[in-house]
Every structure is written in C-alpha cells, then in structure tokens.
Amino acid sequence: MDLSGRTIFISGATSAIGQAIATACADAGATLILCGRDAERLSQASSPLAEAVIERIVLDLADETGFADAVTSLYGRCQIHGFVHVAGLHEIAPLNLTGSDRLLRAIKVNAISGIELSRRLAHARLIDGSKGASHLFLSSVASHRAEAGLIAYSTAKAALVAAMRGLAVELAPKRVRVNALTLGWVNTPAAERTLAAMGQERAARYAARYPLGFGDVSDVADGALFLLSERSRWMTGTELVMDGGFLA
Ligand SMILES: NC(=O)c1ccc[n+]([C@@H]2O[C@H](COP(=O)([O-])OP(=O)(O)OC[C@H]3O[C@@H](n4cnc5c(N)ncnc54)[C@H](OP(=O)(O)O)[C@@H]3O)[C@@H](O)[C@H]2O)c1
C-alpha cells in the first residue's frame, strides 16, 4: 500500500494502536501530523518517526476550544490526505455510576472530537483536489454488543459511527471518504489492564468468544492502511469490522 505524497493526521498518537498506525503510514511513505494531549508523551511517541513527522499538536480532546487554532495553523503549510481518529476514552462503570457527566466525557473524546476534527480537516484549504482524502474513525464491537460496565463507551462509539455515515454523505462532493474501523479486542497495554481487572475466570470466558483469538496492533494498522489508501477508493460511509470473528 503506497501513501507517498500524502499527509496523515492521527489523533491518539500516543496509544499503542495510534503508534502502530503511524509507523505503518510512515513505512508506506506518508508524512505525519501527530496529535496527543500530553507534550512529553507525544514527543516520546513521535521520536522513532521523526523523519516522517512534520507537526506535533498538543490538544485535550475533551475541550474543543483549541481545535480551530490547531487546524487553521496548518493552512498553506500542507494538505491533509488522511485523518485517523484513534483517541478514545474507555472507562468502565456500572449503570448506577453512569451519570450525564460520564456519558458526556465519553461522547466528547470518542465522538465529538472526531467529528469536529474531521469537518475542520475537510476545509477547502486543506483538501488536495486531485487526491481527495480518507477519514477513519476507530470504533469498537461494544457499539454492537453489550458488555456490563460499558454504557458510556458503547454509546459514544455508536454515536461516532452514526456521525461517520452522515459525514461520508456530506463530504463525498469534496472527495473526502469517511469510514469506521470497528475493532474487537486488540492486545495493547490499555486492553491488558482492563483484562487483568476482569479477573482470570471472566477474562478466559471473554477470550473464548474470539474464534481467531485477540488481535494485534499490526492487524489494525493493516486495516487502517487499506482504508487510507486508494485501494479502498470506492468505500465510504461503512464499517470495516476487524474482530477475529467475535460478532459472527
Ligand atoms: N485495544 C482494544 O482492544 C480496542 C478495541 C476497540 C477499540 N479500541 C479503540 O482504539 C483506540 C486506541 O486504543 P488503545 O487500546 O491503543 O489505547 P488507549 O490507551 O485506550 O488509547 C487512548 C488514546 O486516546 C488518548 N486520549 C484519551 N483521552 C484524551 C483526551 N481527553 N484528549 C486527547 N487524547 C486523549 C490517549 O492519550 P494519552 O496517551 O494522553 O492517555 C491515548 O492516545 C481507542 O479509540 C479505543 O477505543 C481499542
């Protein structure tokens, strides 16, 4: 998959999945704009990719006040051929602790920030008329299948996917494709912490629901590269499910 001559903006670049996607994009020849909420963690995550990174953007995605300046600062400096919204908030809480504050926090980071960045990055001053762009939202099987403790997360990811369809329709005339990559369990430090908190018995029962086992960050990077590249040129407004058969 060739991404040479393309610039990809990645939120959540400090996460294991964000780093794997960034590395795969750089290996495919892309230049990168990496976004994270903590300057130190972002600098660490981007240092192995220094040759490909043209910009590091520090943004707290729970607070949209910085979005406009972050995006307008790119005008005239580059065009955006891909946006991957990897940032996400995965808090586990039972229903009686899932009040509107928790719901709003999850919806802001998982959904609203992705929608806001997508619409801003699709501005005419950032779109390459000849190549177009591909935007990609990371979702979860939790938006399709209930698990105890995940109401806020499931709601937020489902909202993100619903918005993705609308964005796909509205941005198609600008040659911006918008899709979701919906993931089952992927081995990352964050996921391993959640699995450890489940306890051995529940974790083993959960793992048994994956016919092909849990995924690896390289599986996700392969899916992301496909959706960012011209190989998926006729795809927009859809979900690519990568879940080792969990939803089958
Ligand atoms: N691992 C899985 O099994 C799995 C399954 C389905 C979907 N996903 C999705 O894949 C994505 C990455 O997950 P992961 O497992 O690699 O790791 P993760 O640690 O859950 O990744 C979360 C990322 O979002 C960033 N983030 C959280 N709150 C933020 C905020 N307020 N502002 C800016 N950035 C914020 C984090 O930045 P900091 O480094 O600053 O905390 C981190 O880069 C998430 O969207 C997750 O929902 C993962």
CSV table of C-alpha atoms and ligand atoms in Angstrom, one decimal:
chain,number,residue,atom,x,y,z
A,1,MET,CA,0.0,0.0,0.0
A,2,ASP,CA,1.5,3.3,-1.1
A,3,LEU,CA,0.9,6.6,0.8
A,4,SER,CA,3.8,8.5,-0.6
A,5,GLY,CA,3.0,12.2,-1.2
A,6,ARG,CA,0.2,12.0,1.4
A,7,THR,CA,-0.1,13.6,4.8
A,8,ILE,CA,-2.0,11.8,7.5
A,9,PHE,CA,-3.3,13.4,10.7
A,10,ILE,CA,-3.5,11.0,13.7
A,11,SER,CA,-5.2,11.7,17.0
A,12,GLY,CA,-4.4,9.5,20.0
A,13,ALA,CA,-0.9,9.1,18.6
A,14,THR,CA,0.4,8.2,22.0
A,15,SER,CA,-1.6,5.0,22.2
A,16,ALA,CA,-0.3,1.6,21.1
A,17,ILE,CA,-2.8,1.5,18.2
A,18,GLY,CA,-2.0,5.1,17.2
A,19,GLN,CA,1.7,4.3,17.2
A,20,ALA,CA,1.2,1.2,15.1
A,21,ILE,CA,-0.9,3.1,12.5
A,22,ALA,CA,1.6,6.0,12.5
A,23,THR,CA,4.5,3.6,11.9
A,24,ALA,CA,2.7,1.8,9.1
A,25,CYS,CA,1.8,5.1,7.4
A,26,ALA,CA,5.4,6.3,7.6
A,27,ASP,CA,6.6,3.0,6.2
A,28,ALA,CA,4.2,3.4,3.3
A,29,GLY,CA,5.8,6.8,2.5
A,30,ALA,CA,3.3,9.2,4.3
A,31,THR,CA,4.3,12.3,6.2
A,32,LEU,CA,2.5,12.6,9.6
A,33,ILE,CA,0.8,15.1,11.8
A,34,LEU,CA,0.6,13.5,15.3
A,35,CYS,CA,-1.8,14.7,17.9
A,36,GLY,CA,-1.8,13.9,21.6
A,37,ARG,CA,-2.9,15.6,24.9
A,38,ASP,CA,0.5,15.4,26.7
A,39,ALA,CA,3.5,17.1,25.2
A,40,GLU,CA,6.0,14.8,26.8
A,41,ARG,CA,4.2,11.5,25.9
A,42,LEU,CA,3.7,12.9,22.3
A,43,SER,CA,7.3,13.7,22.0
A,44,GLN,CA,8.3,10.2,23.1
A,45,ALA,CA,5.8,8.5,20.8
A,46,SER,CA,6.9,10.6,17.8
A,47,SER,CA,10.6,10.4,18.2
A,48,PRO,CA,11.1,7.0,16.4
A,49,LEU,CA,9.2,8.5,13.5
A,50,ALA,CA,11.0,11.9,13.5
A,51,GLU,CA,11.8,11.8,9.7
A,52,ALA,CA,8.1,11.4,8.8
A,53,VAL,CA,6.6,13.8,11.4
A,54,ILE,CA,6.0,17.3,10.1
A,55,GLU,CA,4.0,18.5,13.1
A,56,ARG,CA,3.1,17.6,16.6
A,57,ILE,CA,-0.1,19.0,18.0
A,58,VAL,CA,-0.9,19.0,21.7
A,59,LEU,CA,-4.7,19.1,22.3
A,60,ASP,CA,-7.0,17.9,25.1
A,61,LEU,CA,-9.8,16.4,23.0
A,62,ALA,CA,-12.3,16.8,25.9
A,63,ASP,CA,-12.0,20.6,25.4
A,64,GLU,CA,-12.8,21.8,21.9
A,65,THR,CA,-11.5,25.4,22.4
A,66,GLY,CA,-8.1,24.6,20.8
A,67,PHE,CA,-9.4,22.8,17.7
A,68,ALA,CA,-9.9,25.8,15.4
A,69,ASP,CA,-6.4,27.2,16.0
A,70,ALA,CA,-4.8,23.8,15.7
A,71,VAL,CA,-6.3,23.2,12.3
A,72,THR,CA,-6.1,26.7,10.9
A,73,SER,CA,-2.3,26.7,11.8
A,74,LEU,CA,-2.0,24.1,9.0
A,75,TYR,CA,-3.5,26.3,6.3
A,76,GLY,CA,-0.9,27.0,3.5
A,77,ARG,CA,1.6,24.6,5.0
A,78,CYS,CA,0.3,21.2,3.9
A,79,GLN,CA,-2.8,19.3,2.6
A,80,ILE,CA,-4.5,16.6,4.6
A,81,HIS,CA,-5.0,13.3,2.8
A,82,GLY,CA,-5.9,11.2,5.8
A,83,PHE,CA,-7.3,11.6,9.3
A,84,VAL,CA,-7.3,8.7,11.8
A,85,HIS,CA,-9.3,9.4,15.0
A,86,VAL,CA,-7.6,6.9,17.3
A,87,ALA,CA,-8.1,8.8,20.6
A,88,GLY,CA,-10.7,7.3,22.8
A,89,LEU,CA,-11.9,7.1,26.4
A,90,HIS,CA,-12.7,3.6,27.7
A,91,GLU,CA,-14.0,4.0,31.3
A,92,ILE,CA,-15.7,1.0,32.9
A,93,ALA,CA,-18.5,1.9,35.3
A,94,PRO,CA,-21.8,0.2,36.2
A,95,LEU,CA,-25.1,1.9,35.3
A,96,ASN,CA,-25.6,3.5,38.7
A,97,LEU,CA,-22.3,5.4,38.2
A,98,THR,CA,-23.0,6.3,34.6
A,99,GLY,CA,-24.5,9.8,35.0
A,100,SER,CA,-24.6,12.5,32.4
A,101,ASP,CA,-21.1,13.7,33.3
A,102,ARG,CA,-19.5,10.3,32.5
A,103,LEU,CA,-21.7,10.0,29.4
A,104,LEU,CA,-20.7,13.5,28.1
A,105,ARG,CA,-17.0,12.9,28.8
A,106,ALA,CA,-17.1,9.7,26.8
A,107,ILE,CA,-19.0,11.2,23.9
A,108,LYS,CA,-16.7,14.3,23.8
A,109,VAL,CA,-13.5,12.4,23.5
A,110,ASN,CA,-14.7,9.4,21.4
A,111,ALA,CA,-17.2,11.1,19.1
A,112,ILE,CA,-17.4,14.9,19.2
A,113,SER,CA,-13.7,15.5,18.9
A,114,GLY,CA,-13.5,13.1,15.9
A,115,ILE,CA,-16.5,14.7,14.2
A,116,GLU,CA,-15.1,18.2,14.8
A,117,LEU,CA,-11.6,17.4,13.6
A,118,SER,CA,-13.0,15.6,10.5
A,119,ARG,CA,-15.1,18.6,9.4
A,120,ARG,CA,-12.3,21.1,10.1
A,121,LEU,CA,-9.7,19.0,8.3
A,122,ALA,CA,-12.1,18.7,5.3
A,123,HIS,CA,-11.8,22.5,4.9
A,124,ALA,CA,-11.2,23.6,1.2
A,125,ARG,CA,-7.8,25.0,2.2
A,126,LEU,CA,-6.6,21.6,3.3
A,127,ILE,CA,-8.1,19.3,0.7
A,128,ASP,CA,-6.0,18.1,-2.3
A,129,GLY,CA,-8.4,18.3,-5.2
A,130,SER,CA,-6.5,15.7,-7.2
A,131,LYS,CA,-6.1,13.0,-4.5
A,132,GLY,CA,-9.0,13.7,-2.1
A,133,ALA,CA,-8.8,12.4,1.4
A,134,SER,CA,-9.8,9.4,3.6
A,135,HIS,CA,-11.0,9.9,7.2
A,136,LEU,CA,-11.2,7.0,9.5
A,137,PHE,CA,-12.8,6.6,13.0
A,138,LEU,CA,-11.8,3.9,15.4
A,139,SER,CA,-14.9,2.2,16.8
A,140,SER,CA,-15.5,-0.9,18.9
A,141,VAL,CA,-17.6,-4.1,18.9
A,142,ALA,CA,-19.0,-2.6,22.1
A,143,SER,CA,-21.2,-0.4,19.8
A,144,HIS,CA,-22.9,-3.6,18.6
A,145,ARG,CA,-22.8,-6.0,21.5
A,146,ALA,CA,-23.5,-5.1,25.1
A,147,GLU,CA,-21.0,-5.7,27.9
A,148,ALA,CA,-21.7,-4.8,31.6
A,149,GLY,CA,-20.0,-1.5,32.5
A,150,LEU,CA,-19.6,-0.1,29.0
A,151,ILE,CA,-22.7,2.0,28.5
A,152,ALA,CA,-20.9,5.3,28.1
A,153,TYR,CA,-18.2,3.9,25.9
A,154,SER,CA,-20.7,1.9,23.7
A,155,THR,CA,-23.0,5.0,23.4
A,156,ALA,CA,-20.1,7.2,22.3
A,157,LYS,CA,-18.7,4.7,19.8
A,158,ALA,CA,-22.2,4.2,18.3
A,159,ALA,CA,-22.6,7.9,18.0
A,160,LEU,CA,-19.3,8.2,16.2
A,161,VAL,CA,-20.3,5.5,13.7
A,162,ALA,CA,-23.7,7.2,13.1
A,163,ALA,CA,-22.0,10.5,12.5
A,164,MET,CA,-19.4,8.8,10.2
A,165,ARG,CA,-22.3,7.9,7.8
A,166,GLY,CA,-23.5,11.5,7.7
A,167,LEU,CA,-20.1,12.9,7.2
A,168,ALA,CA,-19.5,10.4,4.4
A,169,VAL,CA,-22.6,11.7,2.5
A,170,GLU,CA,-21.8,15.4,3.1
A,171,LEU,CA,-18.1,15.2,2.3
A,172,ALA,CA,-18.3,13.0,-0.8
A,173,PRO,CA,-18.6,16.0,-3.1
A,174,LYS,CA,-15.2,17.2,-1.7
A,175,ARG,CA,-13.7,13.7,-2.5
A,176,VAL,CA,-13.4,13.0,1.3
A,177,ARG,CA,-14.3,9.4,2.1
A,178,VAL,CA,-15.2,8.7,5.7
A,179,ASN,CA,-15.3,5.2,7.2
A,180,ALA,CA,-15.0,3.4,10.6
A,181,LEU,CA,-12.7,0.6,11.6
A,182,THR,CA,-14.6,-1.3,14.2
A,183,LEU,CA,-12.4,-3.4,16.5
A,184,GLY,CA,-12.7,-6.4,18.7
A,185,TRP,CA,-10.2,-6.9,21.5
A,186,VAL,CA,-6.7,-5.8,20.5
A,187,ASN,CA,-3.7,-6.6,22.7
A,188,THR,CA,-2.5,-3.2,23.9
A,189,PRO,CA,-1.3,-2.1,27.4
A,190,ALA,CA,-4.7,-0.4,27.9
A,191,ALA,CA,-6.6,-3.5,27.0
A,192,GLU,CA,-4.4,-5.7,29.1
A,193,ARG,CA,-5.1,-3.6,32.1
A,194,THR,CA,-8.8,-4.0,31.5
A,195,LEU,CA,-8.4,-7.8,31.1
A,196,ALA,CA,-6.5,-8.0,34.3
A,197,ALA,CA,-9.2,-6.1,36.2
A,198,MET,CA,-11.8,-8.6,35.0
A,199,GLY,CA,-10.2,-11.5,36.9
A,200,GLN,CA,-9.0,-14.7,35.4
A,201,GLU,CA,-12.3,-16.5,35.1
A,202,ARG,CA,-14.2,-13.8,33.3
A,203,ALA,CA,-11.2,-12.9,31.1
A,204,ALA,CA,-11.0,-16.6,30.0
A,205,ARG,CA,-14.7,-16.7,29.2
A,206,TYR,CA,-14.4,-13.4,27.2
A,207,ALA,CA,-11.3,-14.7,25.3
A,208,ALA,CA,-13.2,-17.9,24.3
A,209,ARG,CA,-15.7,-15.7,22.4
A,210,TYR,CA,-13.0,-14.9,19.8
A,211,PRO,CA,-12.8,-17.6,17.1
A,212,LEU,CA,-9.5,-16.2,15.8
A,213,GLY,CA,-8.3,-15.0,19.2
A,214,PHE,CA,-7.4,-11.4,20.2
A,215,GLY,CA,-6.0,-9.1,17.6
A,216,ASP,CA,-2.6,-7.4,17.4
A,217,VAL,CA,-1.9,-3.7,16.7
A,218,SER,CA,-0.4,-4.8,13.3
A,219,ASP,CA,-3.8,-6.2,12.3
A,220,VAL,CA,-5.3,-2.8,13.0
A,221,ALA,CA,-2.5,-1.0,11.1
A,222,ASP,CA,-3.1,-3.2,8.0
A,223,GLY,CA,-6.9,-2.3,8.1
A,224,ALA,CA,-6.1,1.4,8.5
A,225,LEU,CA,-3.6,1.4,5.7
A,226,PHE,CA,-6.2,-0.2,3.4
A,227,LEU,CA,-8.9,2.4,4.3
A,228,LEU,CA,-6.4,5.3,3.9
A,229,SER,CA,-5.1,4.1,0.6
A,230,GLU,CA,-6.5,4.3,-3.0
A,231,ARG,CA,-7.2,0.5,-2.7
A,232,SER,CA,-10.4,1.4,-0.8
A,233,ARG,CA,-11.4,4.2,-3.2
A,234,TRP,CA,-15.0,3.0,-3.7
A,235,MET,CA,-15.6,2.7,0.1
A,236,THR,CA,-17.3,5.4,2.1
A,237,GLY,CA,-19.9,5.5,4.9
A,238,THR,CA,-19.2,2.0,6.0
A,239,GLU,CA,-17.7,0.0,8.9
A,240,LEU,CA,-14.8,-2.4,8.4
A,241,VAL,CA,-15.1,-4.9,11.3
A,242,MET,CA,-11.9,-6.4,12.5
A,243,ASP,CA,-12.7,-8.6,15.4
A,244,GLY,CA,-11.4,-12.2,14.9
A,245,GLY,CA,-15.0,-13.4,14.4
A,246,PHE,CA,-16.4,-12.0,17.7
A,247,LEU,CA,-19.6,-10.6,16.1
A,248,ALA,CA,-20.1,-13.6,13.8
B,1,LIG,N1,-7.4,-2.1,22.5
B,1,LIG,C1,-8.6,-2.6,22.2
B,1,LIG,O1,-9.0,-3.7,22.4
B,1,LIG,C2,-9.6,-1.7,21.4
B,1,LIG,C3,-10.8,-2.3,21.0
B,1,LIG,C4,-11.7,-1.5,20.3
B,1,LIG,C5,-11.4,-0.1,20.0
B,1,LIG,N2,-10.3,0.4,20.5
B,1,LIG,C6,-10.0,1.8,20.3
B,1,LIG,O2,-8.7,2.0,19.8
B,1,LIG,C7,-8.2,3.3,20.2
B,1,LIG,C8,-6.9,3.1,20.9
B,1,LIG,O3,-6.9,2.2,22.0
B,1,LIG,P1,-5.6,1.6,22.7
B,1,LIG,O4,-6.1,0.3,23.2
B,1,LIG,O5,-4.5,1.6,21.7
B,1,LIG,O6,-5.2,2.6,23.8
B,1,LIG,P2,-5.7,3.7,24.8
B,1,LIG,O7,-4.7,3.9,25.8
B,1,LIG,O8,-7.1,3.4,25.2
B,1,LIG,O9,-5.8,4.9,23.8
B,1,LIG,C9,-6.4,6.1,24.1
B,1,LIG,C10,-5.8,7.2,23.4
B,1,LIG,O10,-6.7,8.3,23.4
B,1,LIG,C11,-6.0,9.4,24.0
B,1,LIG,N3,-6.9,10.2,24.8
B,1,LIG,C12,-7.7,9.9,25.8
B,1,LIG,N4,-8.3,10.9,26.3
B,1,LIG,C13,-7.9,12.0,25.6
B,1,LIG,C14,-8.2,13.4,25.6
B,1,LIG,N5,-9.0,14.0,26.5
B,1,LIG,N6,-7.5,14.2,24.8
B,1,LIG,C15,-6.6,13.7,23.9
B,1,LIG,N7,-6.3,12.4,23.8
B,1,LIG,C16,-7.0,11.6,24.6
B,1,LIG,C17,-4.9,8.8,24.9
B,1,LIG,O11,-3.9,9.7,25.1
B,1,LIG,P3,-2.9,9.7,26.4
B,1,LIG,O12,-1.7,8.8,26.0
B,1,LIG,O13,-2.6,11.1,26.7
B,1,LIG,O14,-3.7,9.0,27.5
B,1,LIG,C18,-4.5,7.6,24.0
B,1,LIG,O15,-3.6,8.1,23.0
B,1,LIG,C19,-9.3,3.9,21.2
B,1,LIG,O16,-10.2,4.7,20.4
B,1,LIG,C20,-10.1,2.6,21.6
B,1,LIG,O17,-11.4,2.9,21.9
B,1,LIG,C21,-9.3,-0.3,21.2
